[in-house]
Amino acid sequence: QRERRSKWLERERERGEREREREREREREEREGERERGREEGRGRGRDRVGVGETKGK
């Protein structure tokens, strides 16, 4: 029983790490995209949406 549980925990942990990695990657890409858009819009509005809800929640 404990053997199976530890294997499961191991898998869960690995999956969690991969998901966090993807999440970080996505957030970084979003921030870079926001910077690009912000430059096009003449600064200002592009900034606001970063950090609203999504990034703060974590």
Short mmCIF file of C-alpha atoms in Angstrom, two decimals:
data_model
loop_
_atom_site.label_atom_id
_atom_site.label_comp_id
_atom_site.label_asym_id
_atom_site.label_seq_id
_atom_site.Cartn_x
_atom_site.Cartn_y
_atom_site.Cartn_z
CA GLN A 1 0.00 0.00 0.00
CA ARG A 2 2.63 2.51 1.01
CA GLU A 3 4.73 1.54 -1.99
CA ARG A 4 1.94 2.39 -4.39
CA ARG A 5 1.24 5.63 -2.54
CA SER A 6 4.84 6.80 -2.71
CA LYS A 7 4.94 6.11 -6.45
CA TRP A 8 1.74 8.09 -6.86
CA LEU A 9 3.11 10.98 -4.81
CA GLU A 10 6.24 10.94 -6.94
CA ARG A 11 4.21 11.18 -10.13
CA GLU A 12 2.01 13.91 -8.67
CA ARG A 13 5.01 15.94 -7.63
CA GLU A 14 6.62 15.61 -11.06
CA ARG A 15 3.42 16.62 -12.78
CA GLY A 16 3.07 19.61 -10.49
CA GLU A 17 6.60 20.71 -11.27
CA ARG A 18 6.00 20.42 -15.01
CA GLU A 19 2.77 22.39 -14.71
CA ARG A 20 4.46 25.13 -12.70
CA GLU A 21 7.21 25.25 -15.31
CA ARG A 22 4.66 25.67 -18.10
CA GLU A 23 2.84 28.29 -16.05
CA ARG A 24 6.01 30.32 -15.50
CA GLU A 25 6.86 30.06 -19.20
CA ARG A 26 3.41 31.23 -20.20
CA GLU A 27 3.47 34.14 -17.77
CA ARG A 28 6.88 35.22 -19.00
CA GLU A 29 5.67 35.14 -22.61
CA GLU A 30 2.58 37.12 -21.64
CA ARG A 31 4.67 39.77 -19.92
CA GLU A 32 6.95 40.06 -22.94
CA GLY A 33 3.91 40.32 -25.19
CA GLU A 34 2.48 43.03 -22.93
CA ARG A 35 5.74 44.96 -23.19
CA GLU A 36 5.64 44.75 -26.98
CA ARG A 37 2.00 45.83 -27.15
CA GLY A 38 2.64 48.58 -24.60
CA ARG A 39 5.34 50.01 -26.81
CA GLU A 40 2.99 49.97 -29.79
CA GLU A 41 0.18 51.61 -27.83
CA GLY A 42 2.50 54.28 -26.54
CA ARG A 43 2.91 52.90 -23.00
CA GLY A 44 0.25 52.80 -20.34
CA ARG A 45 -2.61 50.50 -21.12
CA GLY A 46 -0.43 47.47 -21.94
CA ARG A 47 0.90 47.39 -18.38
CA ASP A 48 -2.37 47.23 -16.47
CA ARG A 49 -3.58 43.79 -17.42
CA VAL A 50 -0.46 42.06 -16.13
CA GLY A 51 -0.87 41.35 -12.44
CA VAL A 52 -4.64 41.58 -12.54
CA GLY A 53 -6.06 38.52 -10.83
CA GLU A 54 -4.09 35.88 -12.66
CA THR A 55 -0.54 36.61 -11.56
CA LYS A 56 -1.49 37.91 -8.12
CA GLY A 57 -3.45 34.78 -7.32
CA LYS A 58 -0.32 32.63 -7.27
#
